[in-house]
XYZ file of C-alpha atoms in Angstrom:
574
model
C 1.200 42.226 74.600
C 4.689 40.873 74.701
C 6.921 41.351 71.746
C 8.063 38.013 70.322
C 9.853 36.469 67.414
C 7.975 33.462 66.205
C 9.162 30.386 64.565
C 7.187 27.186 64.536
C 8.417 24.112 66.652
C 7.008 20.830 67.923
C 8.933 17.698 68.595
C 7.526 14.312 67.714
C 4.141 15.340 66.470
C 2.822 16.917 69.629
C 0.122 19.052 68.173
C -3.245 18.181 69.665
C -5.044 21.028 71.404
C -3.347 22.460 74.484
C -5.736 22.668 77.397
C -6.749 26.242 78.132
C -7.086 26.447 81.906
C -5.462 28.308 84.752
C -2.712 26.794 86.824
C -3.999 23.597 88.388
C -4.060 23.541 92.176
C -2.959 20.794 94.490
C -4.408 20.495 97.984
C -3.585 18.125 100.809
C -5.979 16.706 103.336
C -5.595 19.451 105.962
C -6.638 17.043 108.717
C -3.544 15.525 110.306
C -4.390 13.790 113.586
C -2.719 15.677 116.482
C -1.995 12.346 118.153
C 0.143 11.414 115.163
C 2.197 14.592 115.249
C 5.801 14.189 116.435
C 7.062 15.927 119.523
C 9.986 18.273 119.809
C 12.135 15.393 121.050
C 11.701 13.410 117.825
C 13.292 16.070 115.620
C 10.561 15.463 113.034
C 7.839 17.602 111.495
C 4.656 16.531 109.687
C 4.020 18.322 106.396
C 0.575 18.432 104.859
C 0.567 19.641 101.250
C -2.471 21.865 100.853
C -3.968 24.582 98.678
C -4.244 28.239 99.508
C -7.967 28.897 99.974
C -7.716 32.102 97.936
C -6.345 30.404 94.814
C -8.523 30.742 91.683
C -10.733 27.876 90.634
C -9.652 25.695 87.766
C -11.466 25.788 84.451
C -11.365 22.030 84.524
C -13.934 22.003 87.322
C -16.596 23.299 84.939
C -16.812 26.704 86.589
C -16.554 28.474 83.221
C -19.054 26.805 80.906
C -18.589 29.461 78.215
C -15.016 28.379 77.623
C -14.712 26.077 74.592
C -11.924 24.259 76.399
C -13.824 23.576 79.607
C -13.769 19.894 80.407
C -15.759 17.895 82.916
C -12.830 15.525 83.402
C -9.598 16.188 85.219
C -6.586 17.386 83.205
C -4.346 15.642 85.746
C -4.137 11.873 85.268
C -1.016 11.083 87.316
C 0.864 12.880 90.065
C 4.420 12.189 91.220
C 5.834 13.484 94.498
C 9.614 14.027 94.659
C 11.504 15.110 97.745
C 15.046 16.468 97.528
C 17.248 17.119 100.566
C 19.953 19.763 100.618
C 23.419 18.316 101.130
C 26.528 19.939 102.576
C 26.942 22.472 105.341
C 28.035 25.450 103.273
C 25.269 28.040 103.071
C 26.079 28.555 99.402
C 25.809 24.833 98.655
C 22.638 24.405 96.552
C 22.977 20.693 95.821
C 19.724 18.843 96.436
C 19.661 15.042 96.340
C 16.575 12.918 95.737
C 15.573 11.048 98.883
C 11.951 10.125 98.210
C 9.592 9.436 95.346
C 5.908 8.664 95.671
C 3.077 8.214 93.184
C -0.091 9.856 94.503
C -2.875 7.321 94.324
C -6.428 7.569 92.974
C -5.619 10.279 90.391
C -8.118 9.686 87.580
C -10.228 11.580 85.090
C -12.811 11.955 87.877
C -10.448 13.695 90.285
C -11.766 17.148 91.069
C -9.489 20.166 91.093
C -8.742 22.035 93.270
C -8.394 19.042 95.594
C -10.160 19.883 98.809
C -10.531 18.059 102.064
C -14.051 16.966 101.189
C -13.225 15.577 97.753
C -9.982 13.714 98.530
C -9.808 9.967 98.850
C -8.234 8.412 101.931
C -5.211 7.349 99.884
C -4.695 10.881 98.657
C -4.850 12.254 102.177
C -2.152 9.819 103.208
C 0.002 10.338 100.130
C -0.112 14.117 100.421
C 1.337 13.979 103.917
C 4.982 13.424 104.814
C 7.207 13.376 107.886
C 10.470 15.274 107.465
C 13.538 16.070 109.564
C 13.105 19.362 111.302
C 16.743 20.334 110.817
C 16.935 19.590 107.090
C 16.302 21.822 104.095
C 14.209 20.317 101.318
C 13.020 21.005 97.834
C 9.498 19.685 97.244
C 8.487 18.826 93.678
C 5.242 17.564 92.185
C 5.068 16.491 88.544
C 1.733 15.822 86.831
C 1.086 13.507 83.878
C 4.563 11.965 83.797
C 3.336 8.383 84.010
C 4.521 6.382 80.991
C 1.060 4.873 80.494
C -0.171 8.320 79.455
C 2.424 8.484 76.662
C 2.137 5.186 74.788
C 4.301 3.464 77.393
C 7.277 5.744 76.769
C 9.295 7.179 79.639
C 9.080 10.967 79.863
C 10.467 11.680 83.356
C 14.167 10.942 83.762
C 16.731 10.712 86.569
C 14.219 10.401 89.376
C 14.185 6.660 89.965
C 15.321 5.390 93.352
C 15.200 1.783 92.144
C 18.806 1.175 91.103
C 20.018 -2.322 90.327
C 23.246 -3.298 92.081
C 25.775 -5.135 89.902
C 26.550 -8.648 91.087
C 29.347 -8.769 93.626
C 29.068 -5.111 94.614
C 27.664 -3.508 97.712
C 24.284 -1.801 97.263
C 24.663 1.932 96.884
C 22.002 4.531 97.339
C 21.676 6.593 94.148
C 22.664 10.226 94.400
C 20.275 11.931 92.011
C 20.585 15.693 91.953
C 17.614 17.990 91.499
C 19.361 19.520 88.502
C 19.647 16.080 86.849
C 15.902 15.481 86.634
C 14.068 16.448 83.463
C 10.936 15.921 81.407
C 11.235 14.911 77.776
C 8.711 15.570 75.025
C 6.633 12.447 74.359
C 6.836 10.684 70.986
C 3.124 11.215 70.392
C 1.122 14.399 70.296
C -0.046 15.855 73.584
C -3.730 15.676 74.468
C -5.768 17.533 77.058
C -5.215 14.569 79.378
C -1.423 14.370 79.487
C 0.045 17.881 79.497
C 3.006 18.367 81.825
C 2.506 20.313 85.053
C 5.217 21.002 87.630
C 5.489 22.781 90.960
C 8.658 23.279 92.959
C 8.925 24.762 96.445
C 11.631 25.118 99.054
C 10.836 23.832 102.527
C 12.523 24.503 105.882
C 10.790 23.965 109.171
C 10.824 26.510 111.958
C 12.441 25.337 115.194
C 9.207 24.850 117.166
C 6.963 23.529 114.367
C 5.496 20.050 114.724
C 3.109 20.464 111.807
C 3.307 22.538 108.620
C 0.719 23.158 105.939
C 2.516 23.651 102.588
C 0.476 25.327 99.838
C 1.252 24.465 96.230
C 0.077 25.371 92.727
C 0.722 23.124 89.759
C 1.712 25.050 86.656
C 1.925 23.885 83.076
C 5.441 23.842 81.621
C 4.178 23.646 78.049
C 2.840 26.288 75.712
C 0.458 26.090 72.787
C 0.977 27.630 69.370
C -2.018 27.556 67.037
C -1.099 27.933 63.368
C -3.507 28.676 60.574
C -3.374 30.241 57.125
C -4.887 33.517 55.974
C -8.447 33.175 54.780
C -8.187 35.477 51.771
C -5.834 34.179 49.103
C -4.049 37.075 47.376
C -5.403 37.795 43.919
C -3.154 37.854 40.873
C -2.548 41.600 41.239
C -1.385 41.145 44.839
C 0.925 38.317 43.801
C 2.214 40.424 40.912
C 3.005 43.232 43.340
C 5.072 40.878 45.486
C 6.882 39.566 42.439
C 7.604 43.115 41.347
C 8.904 44.071 44.776
C 11.018 41.017 45.578
C 11.344 38.597 42.641
C 11.966 40.874 39.688
C 14.833 42.875 41.265
C 16.649 39.582 41.889
C 16.495 38.407 38.285
C 16.890 41.876 36.812
C 20.545 42.141 37.794
C 21.651 45.096 39.874
C 23.276 45.686 43.212
C 21.338 42.805 44.834
C 22.329 40.103 42.374
C 25.163 39.322 39.961
C 24.764 40.585 36.420
C 25.783 37.355 34.721
C 22.731 35.466 33.472
C 20.199 38.029 34.640
C 17.468 39.502 32.458
C 19.349 42.714 31.734
C 22.377 40.736 30.545
C 20.145 38.559 28.379
C 18.508 41.618 26.840
C 21.865 43.079 25.950
C 23.226 39.811 24.521
C 20.095 38.960 22.572
C 19.786 42.463 21.178
C 23.407 42.407 19.994
C 22.810 39.072 18.258
C 19.699 40.461 16.552
C 21.477 43.622 15.380
C 24.395 41.601 14.086
C 22.023 39.516 12.003
C 20.531 42.680 10.551
C 23.905 44.247 9.800
C 25.562 41.077 8.500
C 27.399 41.157 5.180
C 25.007 40.868 2.268
C 22.105 42.070 4.329
C 20.860 45.300 2.788
C 19.007 46.689 5.783
C 18.572 50.119 4.205
C 18.024 48.901 0.656
C 18.075 51.667 -1.927
C 18.240 54.216 0.854
C 21.634 53.134 2.182
C 23.521 55.975 0.478
C 20.945 58.628 1.178
C 22.393 61.356 3.312
C 21.257 63.352 6.265
C 22.341 66.940 5.666
C 24.541 68.371 8.412
C 24.822 71.959 9.610
C 27.302 74.124 7.747
C 30.846 73.205 8.670
C 29.973 69.606 9.567
C 30.091 66.479 7.452
C 26.888 64.838 6.329
C 26.308 61.150 7.205
C 24.705 58.405 5.106
C 21.491 56.769 6.280
C 23.270 53.397 6.474
C 25.976 54.710 8.818
C 23.483 56.702 10.852
C 21.178 53.697 11.373
C 24.089 51.423 12.233
C 25.334 53.897 14.820
C 21.889 54.219 16.392
C 21.368 50.452 16.553
C 24.789 49.850 18.073
C 24.267 52.618 20.634
C 21.601 50.489 22.304
C 23.929 47.549 22.937
C 25.084 48.967 26.243
C 21.738 50.474 27.205
C 19.464 47.498 27.996
C 17.558 49.734 30.428
C 15.890 51.260 27.361
C 14.010 47.980 26.980
C 13.337 47.363 30.657
C 9.856 48.899 31.050
C 8.418 46.674 28.328
C 10.383 43.633 29.530
C 9.251 44.053 33.123
C 5.582 44.126 32.144
C 5.813 40.871 30.188
C 8.045 39.091 32.678
C 5.809 39.883 35.630
C 2.769 38.858 33.616
C 4.363 35.482 32.848
C 5.661 34.937 36.387
C 2.224 35.660 37.816
C 0.481 33.417 35.323
C 2.766 30.499 36.103
C 2.544 31.028 39.838
C -1.252 31.230 39.923
C -1.807 28.385 37.453
C -4.050 25.579 38.685
C -3.124 23.175 35.905
C -0.380 21.523 37.926
C -1.566 20.574 41.391
C 1.956 20.178 42.685
C 3.105 23.614 41.635
C 0.035 25.764 42.151
C 0.807 28.801 44.265
C -2.756 28.986 45.565
C -2.464 25.453 46.951
C -0.157 26.775 49.633
C -3.150 28.475 51.177
C -5.401 25.401 51.130
C -4.406 24.004 54.510
C -7.861 22.500 54.917
C -6.940 19.957 52.211
C -4.052 18.621 54.295
C -4.246 16.001 57.016
C -0.592 15.926 58.072
C 2.363 18.274 58.071
C 6.030 17.378 58.358
C 7.901 20.103 60.181
C 11.652 20.523 59.838
C 13.575 22.254 62.624
C 17.049 23.687 62.471
C 16.983 24.007 66.264
C 14.609 22.695 68.893
C 14.229 21.938 72.585
C 12.834 18.587 73.677
C 13.756 18.548 77.368
C 13.069 20.751 80.361
C 14.702 20.274 83.738
C 12.581 20.304 86.864
C 14.774 23.254 87.792
C 13.436 25.139 84.749
C 16.462 24.740 82.471
C 15.939 23.821 78.820
C 18.045 21.476 76.750
C 18.656 21.325 73.042
C 17.597 18.220 71.167
C 20.484 15.885 70.440
C 21.689 15.038 66.951
C 23.403 16.912 64.130
C 20.868 16.255 61.377
C 17.781 18.460 60.994
C 14.954 17.246 63.200
C 11.588 16.522 61.597
C 8.229 15.830 63.215
C 4.927 14.848 61.650
C 1.726 16.185 63.177
C -1.916 16.273 62.144
C -3.636 19.184 60.465
C -7.213 19.498 61.690
C -9.646 21.685 59.774
C -6.807 23.774 58.409
C -5.264 24.322 61.846
C -2.075 23.025 63.441
C -1.937 22.878 67.228
C 1.635 22.676 68.490
C 2.391 21.957 72.106
C 5.979 22.700 73.073
C 8.042 23.633 76.084
C 7.913 27.332 76.883
C 11.507 28.506 76.548
C 11.300 32.261 76.963
C 13.930 34.120 78.996
C 16.330 31.183 79.091
C 19.165 33.342 77.839
C 20.368 30.606 75.503
C 19.564 30.966 71.813
C 20.354 27.292 71.183
C 17.228 26.136 73.011
C 14.779 28.041 70.843
C 12.452 26.162 68.518
C 13.316 27.235 64.971
C 11.335 25.863 62.032
C 12.652 26.018 58.493
C 9.876 24.308 56.501
C 6.401 22.794 56.636
C 5.583 20.063 54.124
C 1.854 19.354 53.843
C 0.346 15.988 52.893
C -3.156 15.026 51.900
C -3.407 11.719 53.754
C -0.056 10.397 54.865
C 3.607 11.270 54.711
C 4.248 7.728 53.495
C 5.391 8.143 49.903
C 5.285 11.255 47.756
C 1.831 10.660 46.299
C 0.070 12.526 49.056
C 2.380 15.543 49.140
C 0.568 18.794 48.444
C 3.026 21.658 48.915
C 5.803 22.994 51.119
C 6.022 26.321 52.901
C 9.672 27.294 53.386
C 10.881 29.548 56.172
C 14.244 30.373 54.671
C 17.319 32.285 55.654
C 16.529 35.259 57.848
C 12.826 34.394 57.968
C 12.528 31.259 60.142
C 9.591 30.618 62.417
C 10.950 30.876 65.940
C 8.820 29.966 68.943
C 9.950 31.855 72.005
C 7.022 31.491 74.377
C 6.472 31.471 78.114
C 5.412 28.238 79.718
C 1.627 28.132 80.022
C 1.243 30.681 77.215
C -1.090 30.344 74.271
C -0.559 32.141 70.996
C -2.323 32.030 67.645
C -0.430 32.908 64.483
C -1.853 33.375 61.014
C 0.398 32.684 58.046
C 0.716 34.481 54.776
C 2.908 31.954 52.915
C 4.231 34.533 50.464
C 4.952 37.878 52.036
C 8.001 37.704 49.803
C 8.401 35.593 46.663
C 12.022 35.048 45.668
C 13.919 33.061 43.037
C 16.051 30.359 44.570
C 19.700 31.247 44.926
C 21.746 30.447 41.851
C 18.762 29.850 39.617
C 19.626 32.360 36.939
C 20.097 31.200 33.342
C 23.750 30.483 32.642
C 25.623 28.700 29.889
C 25.388 25.501 31.924
C 21.660 25.444 32.568
C 20.076 27.834 30.087
C 18.504 25.012 28.105
C 16.991 23.291 31.115
C 13.332 23.567 30.168
C 12.220 22.252 33.536
C 13.529 25.349 35.256
C 13.031 28.141 32.751
C 10.457 29.441 30.327
C 10.970 31.769 27.390
C 9.309 35.161 27.320
C 9.104 37.239 24.136
C 9.003 40.976 24.591
C 8.373 43.540 21.871
C 9.703 47.075 21.919
C 9.157 50.051 19.633
C 12.545 50.685 18.036
C 11.190 53.594 16.063
C 10.283 55.397 19.249
C 13.355 54.365 21.269
C 15.763 55.459 18.521
C 13.665 58.490 17.553
C 13.971 57.488 13.909
C 11.291 59.833 12.613
C 13.303 62.762 13.966
C 16.764 61.477 13.071
C 15.831 60.741 9.429
C 13.276 63.493 8.801
C 15.623 65.451 6.532
C 17.146 62.513 4.612
C 17.826 63.207 0.916
C 19.315 61.328 -2.038
C 23.091 61.768 -2.243
C 22.867 63.435 -5.638
C 20.240 65.802 -4.342
C 16.480 65.631 -4.500
C 13.301 67.499 -3.990
C 13.723 69.326 -0.708
C 9.991 69.109 -0.098
C 9.776 65.321 -0.448
C 9.569 63.129 2.711
C 11.673 60.047 2.052
C 11.521 58.737 5.638
C 8.248 56.787 5.341
C 9.569 54.701 2.421
C 12.884 54.229 4.305
C 10.983 53.103 7.357
C 8.956 50.560 5.343
C 12.194 49.132 3.915
C 13.685 48.622 7.413
C 10.438 47.135 8.696
C 10.334 44.586 5.870
C 13.877 43.392 6.534
C 13.279 43.055 10.291
C 10.109 41.090 9.623
C 11.829 38.771 7.128
C 14.385 37.606 9.726
C 11.693 36.848 12.305
C 12.301 39.801 14.607
C 8.823 41.290 14.371
C 8.900 44.802 13.046
C 10.238 48.239 13.699
C 7.367 48.970 16.094
C 7.301 45.506 17.661
C 10.925 44.490 17.653
C 11.228 41.149 19.444
C 13.544 40.479 22.383
C 13.530 37.002 23.981
C 14.633 36.212 27.564
C 14.470 33.165 29.780
C 13.053 33.442 33.303
C 12.550 30.946 36.150
C 9.446 28.840 35.571
C 7.346 29.707 38.603
C 4.959 26.861 37.876
C 7.859 24.686 39.084
C 8.306 24.937 42.892
C 12.015 24.197 42.527
C 12.627 27.629 41.030
C 11.160 29.899 43.684
C 10.772 30.335 47.413
C 7.830 31.823 49.255
C 8.998 33.583 52.392
C 6.223 33.365 54.988
C 5.062 36.074 57.306
C 3.210 35.504 60.569
C 0.538 37.742 62.022
C -0.250 37.440 65.702
C -3.943 36.855 66.297
C -4.101 35.817 69.957
C -1.523 36.079 72.731
C -2.651 35.203 76.227
C -1.059 34.137 79.475
C -2.445 31.577 81.878
C -5.898 32.460 83.171
C -6.632 34.930 80.360
C -7.318 32.678 77.382
């Protein structure tokens, strides 16, 4: 299986199912009348375009009834013959100029492929025969399904018209159209099984004594199909929580991956300092009657009062917000998960991103795409500086994208790179029908880099990573924006963190007291009462408040998608 990087593309809503068949085969009549063949003196040779008898049968002929894509009708609905003649005498000169164009007649949905002598019409036998100069070198090209009538009347084959209008007053000039100028352009409407592009190109040079040549050709699709669907099993809250813990929380925590300003750890430190200052403010008797109690020190050292000891312990935590982190992380992840999995707001529900079956259309935004392919196999980047968007149908939770196969072009600019998929319930007209958007951000775009005539199926997990949007940390400018942030209250056990029961176990009145009396419990109750009175909980549930991005609001987070390859097949193996 070939290793690929995938990114979703599809100009102009071409997303109907790509026909799964082997390369279509083109056969001539194989019955040129010898009396009509030129002689050596004429300098001409008759060419009959035929099919190699050993070529595989087409799935379109119904030979593989088990295939879900087998069709009783022909996948070829128009066929254009182009003949290019090599110009110049230099052996290295590879310029080929268009000298002939012909539409093969009687190509309909009833045409049988491969075309054999017995199933051709008379017109086809005549059209698939040509008389060429024996001394010339040609490039023979057939293009299938390029007729404008198959594409809502829009032209899709360019620079191959021999009908050139001559400006008034000028001499008629024969157009010089190079082989490298001709190209196919993606149609404005979605492809169907009846109008996929097929091309074959072959060099032709007659031998010196040949009066008649049978030229075998195979038509090959120049488009590829990408089938996109979503994973069937929506991650449960624990799975979502794990992704938040791995990717989201480190971003808002504040460490080497994100700036400290405005992050949770900075908030913890700032809010804790404010709380301590309120407890230690003038007139606030945090220790009450126990303020002047002392903690005896070892001989040779100075004893310290309970008030000074407690103040020192409280202030020591100002620069150690990591002491609170375990408790904060639990509550923050709980709140993030709850908001993300909430079904109360249809527009912001995380689980909605998995409900592709509820969508009927998807608007796809590309940062780079290819909408043209030359008959010489070169690909061309879509014109325009603005991001390109296409709207295509979603059918039973599946998107079928038909694009040009651009693999091995050597030019990164021609790749199809998708940055977002916006899903709609009924129509993209207006915002009322919008369901959700899957964003392929930054280093995680969906890039389609497929061979022509390749089919691949990709399954999406819309949230392999869940990240806060860049710059969406609480700051002085936006901290009070309730649309973007929610408040989370976290409680921590100060008694345990500060080891108060150990630090104050030996506390005694300053004037001396009963050495066997435990004064700590009464001291503890005093501190607890004061903390409670100022609305900070208690000594065992000391309250810290932080603001975090509101993940019920899609503007505050990004789901980075991941794509799992389900099917990857080349022509003839689907």
